[in-house]
Short mmCIF file of C-alpha atoms and ligand atoms in Angstrom, two decimals:
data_model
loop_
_atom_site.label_atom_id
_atom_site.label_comp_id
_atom_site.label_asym_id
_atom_site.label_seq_id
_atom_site.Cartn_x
_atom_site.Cartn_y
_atom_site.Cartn_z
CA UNK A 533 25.07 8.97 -0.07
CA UNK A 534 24.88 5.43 -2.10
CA UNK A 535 22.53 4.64 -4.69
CA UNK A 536 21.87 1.27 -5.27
CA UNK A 537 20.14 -0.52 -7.88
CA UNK A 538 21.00 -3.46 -10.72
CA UNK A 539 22.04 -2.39 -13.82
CA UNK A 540 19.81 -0.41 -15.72
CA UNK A 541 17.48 0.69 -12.68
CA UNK A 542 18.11 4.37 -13.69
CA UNK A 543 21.27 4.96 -11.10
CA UNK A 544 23.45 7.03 -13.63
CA UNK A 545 20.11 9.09 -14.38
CA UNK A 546 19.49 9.90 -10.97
CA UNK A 547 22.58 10.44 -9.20
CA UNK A 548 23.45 13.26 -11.93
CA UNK A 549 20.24 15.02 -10.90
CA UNK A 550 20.62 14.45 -6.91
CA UNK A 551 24.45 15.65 -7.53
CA UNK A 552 22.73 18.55 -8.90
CA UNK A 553 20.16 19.47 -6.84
CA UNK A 554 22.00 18.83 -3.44
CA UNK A 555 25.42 20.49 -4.99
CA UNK A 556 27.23 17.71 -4.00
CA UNK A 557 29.84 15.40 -6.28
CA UNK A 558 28.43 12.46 -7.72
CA UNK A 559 31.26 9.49 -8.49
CA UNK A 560 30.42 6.51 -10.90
CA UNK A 561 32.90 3.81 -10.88
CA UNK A 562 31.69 2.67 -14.01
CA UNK A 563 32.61 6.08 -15.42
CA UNK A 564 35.62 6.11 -13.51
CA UNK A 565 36.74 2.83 -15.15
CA UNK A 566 35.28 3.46 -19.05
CA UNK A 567 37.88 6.55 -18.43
CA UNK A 568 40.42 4.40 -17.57
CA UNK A 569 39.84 2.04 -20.40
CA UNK A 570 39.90 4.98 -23.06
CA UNK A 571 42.95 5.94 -21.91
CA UNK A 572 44.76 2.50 -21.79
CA UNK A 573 46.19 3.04 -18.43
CA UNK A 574 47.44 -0.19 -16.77
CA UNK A 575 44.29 -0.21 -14.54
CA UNK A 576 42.19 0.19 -17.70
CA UNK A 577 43.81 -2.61 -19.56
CA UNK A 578 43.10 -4.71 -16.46
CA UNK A 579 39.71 -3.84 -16.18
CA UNK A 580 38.71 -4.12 -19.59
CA UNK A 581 38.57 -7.80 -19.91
CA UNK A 582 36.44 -8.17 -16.76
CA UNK A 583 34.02 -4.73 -17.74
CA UNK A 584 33.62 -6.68 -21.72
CA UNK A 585 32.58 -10.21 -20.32
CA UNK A 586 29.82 -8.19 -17.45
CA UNK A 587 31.70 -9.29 -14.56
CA UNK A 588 32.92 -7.06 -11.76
CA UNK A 589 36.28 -5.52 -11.78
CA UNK A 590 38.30 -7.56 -9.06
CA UNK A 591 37.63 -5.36 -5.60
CA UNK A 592 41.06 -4.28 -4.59
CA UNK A 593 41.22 -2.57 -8.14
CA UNK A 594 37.79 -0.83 -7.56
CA UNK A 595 38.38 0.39 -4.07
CA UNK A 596 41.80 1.46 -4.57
CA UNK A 597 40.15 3.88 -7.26
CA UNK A 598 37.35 5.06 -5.46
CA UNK A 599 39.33 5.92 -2.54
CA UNK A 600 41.69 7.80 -4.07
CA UNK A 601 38.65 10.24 -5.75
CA UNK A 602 37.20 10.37 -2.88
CA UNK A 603 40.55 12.64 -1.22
CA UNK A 604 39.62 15.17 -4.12
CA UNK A 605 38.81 18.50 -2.80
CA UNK A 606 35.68 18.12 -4.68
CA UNK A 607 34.74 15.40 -2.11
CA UNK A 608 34.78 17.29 1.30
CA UNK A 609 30.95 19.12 -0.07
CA UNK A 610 29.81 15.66 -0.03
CA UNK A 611 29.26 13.10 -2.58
CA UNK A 612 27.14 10.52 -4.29
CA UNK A 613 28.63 7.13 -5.08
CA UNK A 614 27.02 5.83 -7.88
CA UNK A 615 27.93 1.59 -8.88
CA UNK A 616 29.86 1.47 -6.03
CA UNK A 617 29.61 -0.09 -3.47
CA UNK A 618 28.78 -3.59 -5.56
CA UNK A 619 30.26 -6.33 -2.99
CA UNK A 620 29.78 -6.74 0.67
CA UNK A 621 33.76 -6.43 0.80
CA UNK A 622 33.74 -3.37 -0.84
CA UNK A 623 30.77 -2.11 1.71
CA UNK A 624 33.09 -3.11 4.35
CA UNK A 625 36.18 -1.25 3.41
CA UNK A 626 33.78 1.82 2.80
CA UNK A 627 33.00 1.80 6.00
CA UNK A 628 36.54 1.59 7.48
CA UNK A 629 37.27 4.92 6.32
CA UNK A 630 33.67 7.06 5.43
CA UNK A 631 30.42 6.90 7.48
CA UNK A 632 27.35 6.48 5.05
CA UNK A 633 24.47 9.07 5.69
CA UNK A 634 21.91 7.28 3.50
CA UNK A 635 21.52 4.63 1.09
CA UNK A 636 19.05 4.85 -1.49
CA UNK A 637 17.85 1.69 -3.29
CA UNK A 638 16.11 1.72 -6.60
CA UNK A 639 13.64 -1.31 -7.10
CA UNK A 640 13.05 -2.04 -10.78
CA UNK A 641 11.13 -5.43 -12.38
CA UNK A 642 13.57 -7.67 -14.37
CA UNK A 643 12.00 -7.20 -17.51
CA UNK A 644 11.75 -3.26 -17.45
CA UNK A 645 15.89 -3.50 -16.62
CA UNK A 646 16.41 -5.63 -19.32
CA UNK A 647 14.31 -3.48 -21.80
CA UNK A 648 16.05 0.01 -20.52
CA UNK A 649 19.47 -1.67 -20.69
CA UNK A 650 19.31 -2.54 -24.40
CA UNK A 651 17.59 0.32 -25.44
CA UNK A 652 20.08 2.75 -23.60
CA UNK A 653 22.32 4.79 -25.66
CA UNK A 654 25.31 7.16 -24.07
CA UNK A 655 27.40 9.39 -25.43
CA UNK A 656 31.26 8.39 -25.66
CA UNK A 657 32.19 12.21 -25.15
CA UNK A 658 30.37 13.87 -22.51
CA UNK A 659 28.43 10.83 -20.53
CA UNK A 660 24.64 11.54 -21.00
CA UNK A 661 22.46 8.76 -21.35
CA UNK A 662 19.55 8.15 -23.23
CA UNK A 663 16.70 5.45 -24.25
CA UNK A 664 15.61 4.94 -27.61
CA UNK A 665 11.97 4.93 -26.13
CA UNK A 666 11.71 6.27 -22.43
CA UNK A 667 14.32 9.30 -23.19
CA UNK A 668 15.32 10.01 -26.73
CA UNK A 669 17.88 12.12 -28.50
CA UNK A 670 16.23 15.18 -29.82
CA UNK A 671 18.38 14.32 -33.15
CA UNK A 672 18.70 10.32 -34.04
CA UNK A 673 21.65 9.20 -32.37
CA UNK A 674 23.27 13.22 -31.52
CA UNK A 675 23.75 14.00 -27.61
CA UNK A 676 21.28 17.03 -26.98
CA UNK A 677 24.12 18.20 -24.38
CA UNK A 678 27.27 18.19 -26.76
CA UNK A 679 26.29 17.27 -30.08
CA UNK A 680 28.65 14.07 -30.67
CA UNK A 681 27.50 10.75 -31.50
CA UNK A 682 25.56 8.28 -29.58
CA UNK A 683 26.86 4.62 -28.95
CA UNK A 684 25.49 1.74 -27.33
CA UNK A 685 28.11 0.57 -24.49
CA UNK A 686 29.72 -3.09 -25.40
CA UNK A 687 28.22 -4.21 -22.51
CA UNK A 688 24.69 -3.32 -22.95
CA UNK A 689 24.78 -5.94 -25.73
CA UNK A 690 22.23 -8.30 -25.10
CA UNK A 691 24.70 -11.58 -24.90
CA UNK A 692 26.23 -9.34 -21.71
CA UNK A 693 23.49 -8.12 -19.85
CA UNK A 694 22.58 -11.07 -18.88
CA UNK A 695 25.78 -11.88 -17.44
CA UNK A 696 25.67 -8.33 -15.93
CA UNK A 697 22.21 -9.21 -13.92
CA UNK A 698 23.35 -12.21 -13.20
CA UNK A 699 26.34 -10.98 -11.13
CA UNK A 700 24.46 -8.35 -9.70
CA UNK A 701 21.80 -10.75 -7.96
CA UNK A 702 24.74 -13.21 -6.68
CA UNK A 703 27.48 -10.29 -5.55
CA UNK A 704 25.34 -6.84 -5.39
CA UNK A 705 21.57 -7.50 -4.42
CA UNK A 706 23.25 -9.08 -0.68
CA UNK A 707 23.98 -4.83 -0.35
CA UNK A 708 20.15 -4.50 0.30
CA UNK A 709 19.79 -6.28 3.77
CA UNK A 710 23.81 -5.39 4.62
CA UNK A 711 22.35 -1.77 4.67
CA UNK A 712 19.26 -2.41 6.11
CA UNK A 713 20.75 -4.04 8.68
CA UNK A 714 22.43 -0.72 9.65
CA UNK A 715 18.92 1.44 9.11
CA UNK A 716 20.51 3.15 6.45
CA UNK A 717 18.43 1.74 3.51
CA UNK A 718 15.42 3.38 1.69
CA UNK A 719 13.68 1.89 -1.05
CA UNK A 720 12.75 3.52 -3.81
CA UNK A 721 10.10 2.49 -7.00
CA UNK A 722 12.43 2.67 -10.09
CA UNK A 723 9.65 1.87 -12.82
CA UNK A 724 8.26 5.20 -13.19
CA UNK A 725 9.21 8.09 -15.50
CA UNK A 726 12.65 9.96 -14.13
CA UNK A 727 11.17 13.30 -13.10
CA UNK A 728 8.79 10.98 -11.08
CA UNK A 729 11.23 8.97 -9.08
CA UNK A 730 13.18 11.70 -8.73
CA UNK A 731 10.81 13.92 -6.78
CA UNK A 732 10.25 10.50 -4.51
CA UNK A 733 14.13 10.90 -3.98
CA UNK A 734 14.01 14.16 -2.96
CA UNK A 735 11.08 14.02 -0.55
CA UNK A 736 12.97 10.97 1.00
CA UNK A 737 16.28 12.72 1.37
CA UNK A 738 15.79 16.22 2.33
CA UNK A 739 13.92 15.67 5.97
CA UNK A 740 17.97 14.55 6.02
P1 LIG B 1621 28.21 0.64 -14.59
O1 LIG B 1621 28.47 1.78 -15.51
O2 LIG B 1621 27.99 1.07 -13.17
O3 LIG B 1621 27.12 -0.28 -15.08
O4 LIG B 1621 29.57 -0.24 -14.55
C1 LIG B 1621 30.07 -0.84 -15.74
C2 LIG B 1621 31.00 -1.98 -15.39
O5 LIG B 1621 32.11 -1.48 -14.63
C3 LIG B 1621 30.41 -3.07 -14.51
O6 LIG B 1621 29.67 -4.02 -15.26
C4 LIG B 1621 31.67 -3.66 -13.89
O7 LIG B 1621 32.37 -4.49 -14.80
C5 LIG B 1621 32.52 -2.42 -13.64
N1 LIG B 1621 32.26 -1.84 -12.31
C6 LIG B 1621 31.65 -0.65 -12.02
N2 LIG B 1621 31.60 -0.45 -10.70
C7 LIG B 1621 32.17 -1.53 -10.12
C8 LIG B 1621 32.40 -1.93 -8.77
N3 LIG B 1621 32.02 -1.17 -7.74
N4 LIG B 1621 33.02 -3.12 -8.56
C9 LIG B 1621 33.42 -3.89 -9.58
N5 LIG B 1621 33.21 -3.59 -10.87
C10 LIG B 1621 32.60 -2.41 -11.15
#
């Protein structure tokens, strides 16, 4: 399954709770790559600069990485890719090895992304996300999961985000029609509250 949405439409959010539900694994390259950062690897390093200015990771980096999760054991239940794919090429070399059951697009206005991306707030340690109005800590910046300390990603700094939409509606929204194209695409309202577009998710996927 692919989710697809700019940034900000709520994909983190709801892949974690369709991984969930449908016990299957959910993969975030943008996790994927803030792990590789952290740890300094070479692929980190690389990606770094492009991840800090809101501009995609070159593809060859990208797929090389998701293919390689994707031979995990942890795969062959199934899996969720969440931020990937974000180019036609990368759609393309998806395809050449993994058949795409459904692709699930969340639709969110321009200004509600922008609002949810600079009020977002994750936590460095264990991933969970939160919005300083739509979803907030229980404790003022303290995860409710693990207890460490919130942060605001680098690039959810307003001078980035608009680089980040920006790329996404030149290299990412052309995703929509590629999958529609192949009658894989469903469209799904992302300006509601998350247990809301959620349950649309589910009633859209499980006939499946
Ligand atoms: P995300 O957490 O999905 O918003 O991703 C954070 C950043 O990681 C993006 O702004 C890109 O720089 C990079 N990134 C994530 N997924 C991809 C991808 N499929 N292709 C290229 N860059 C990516």
């Amino acid at each position: 399954m692919i989710l697809l949405g700019a940034p900000g439409a709520g994909k983190g959010t709801q892949a974690k709770l369709i991984a969930d539900k449908f016990e299957i694994l959910h993969v975030a390259t943008g996790d994927l790559l803030r792990d590789a950062v952290i740890k300094e690897t070479e692929l980190g390093i690389k990606a770094k600069e492009y991840m800090s200015r809101g501009e995609l990771v070159p593809d060859q980096i990208v797929i090389d990485l998701i293919l390689e999760r994707l031979k995990g054991t942890d795969a062959k239940v199934g899996y969720i890719l969440d931020g990937f794919p974000r180019t036609v090429h990368q759609a393309e070399k998806l395809a050449k090895v993994e058949e795409v059951d459904i692709v699930l697009n969340l639709d969110v206005d321009f200004d509600l992304l922008l609002e949810r991306l600079t009020g977002r707030r994750s936590c460095a340690s264990c991933g969970a996300v939160f919005h300083l109005k739509y979803n907030p800590p229980k404790a003022e910046n303290i995860c409710n999961k693990c207890g460490s300390g919130l942060i605001q990603r680098p690039d959810d700094h307003e001078d980035v985000i608009k680089n980040r939409l920006e790329t996404y509606n030149r290299l990412t929204r052309p995703l929509i029609e590629f999958y529609d194209h192949l009658g894989k695409l469903k469209n799904v309202p992302g300006d509601g509250e998350i247990n809301g577009i959620f349950n649309s998710i589910v009633s859209l996927i499980s006939p499946q």
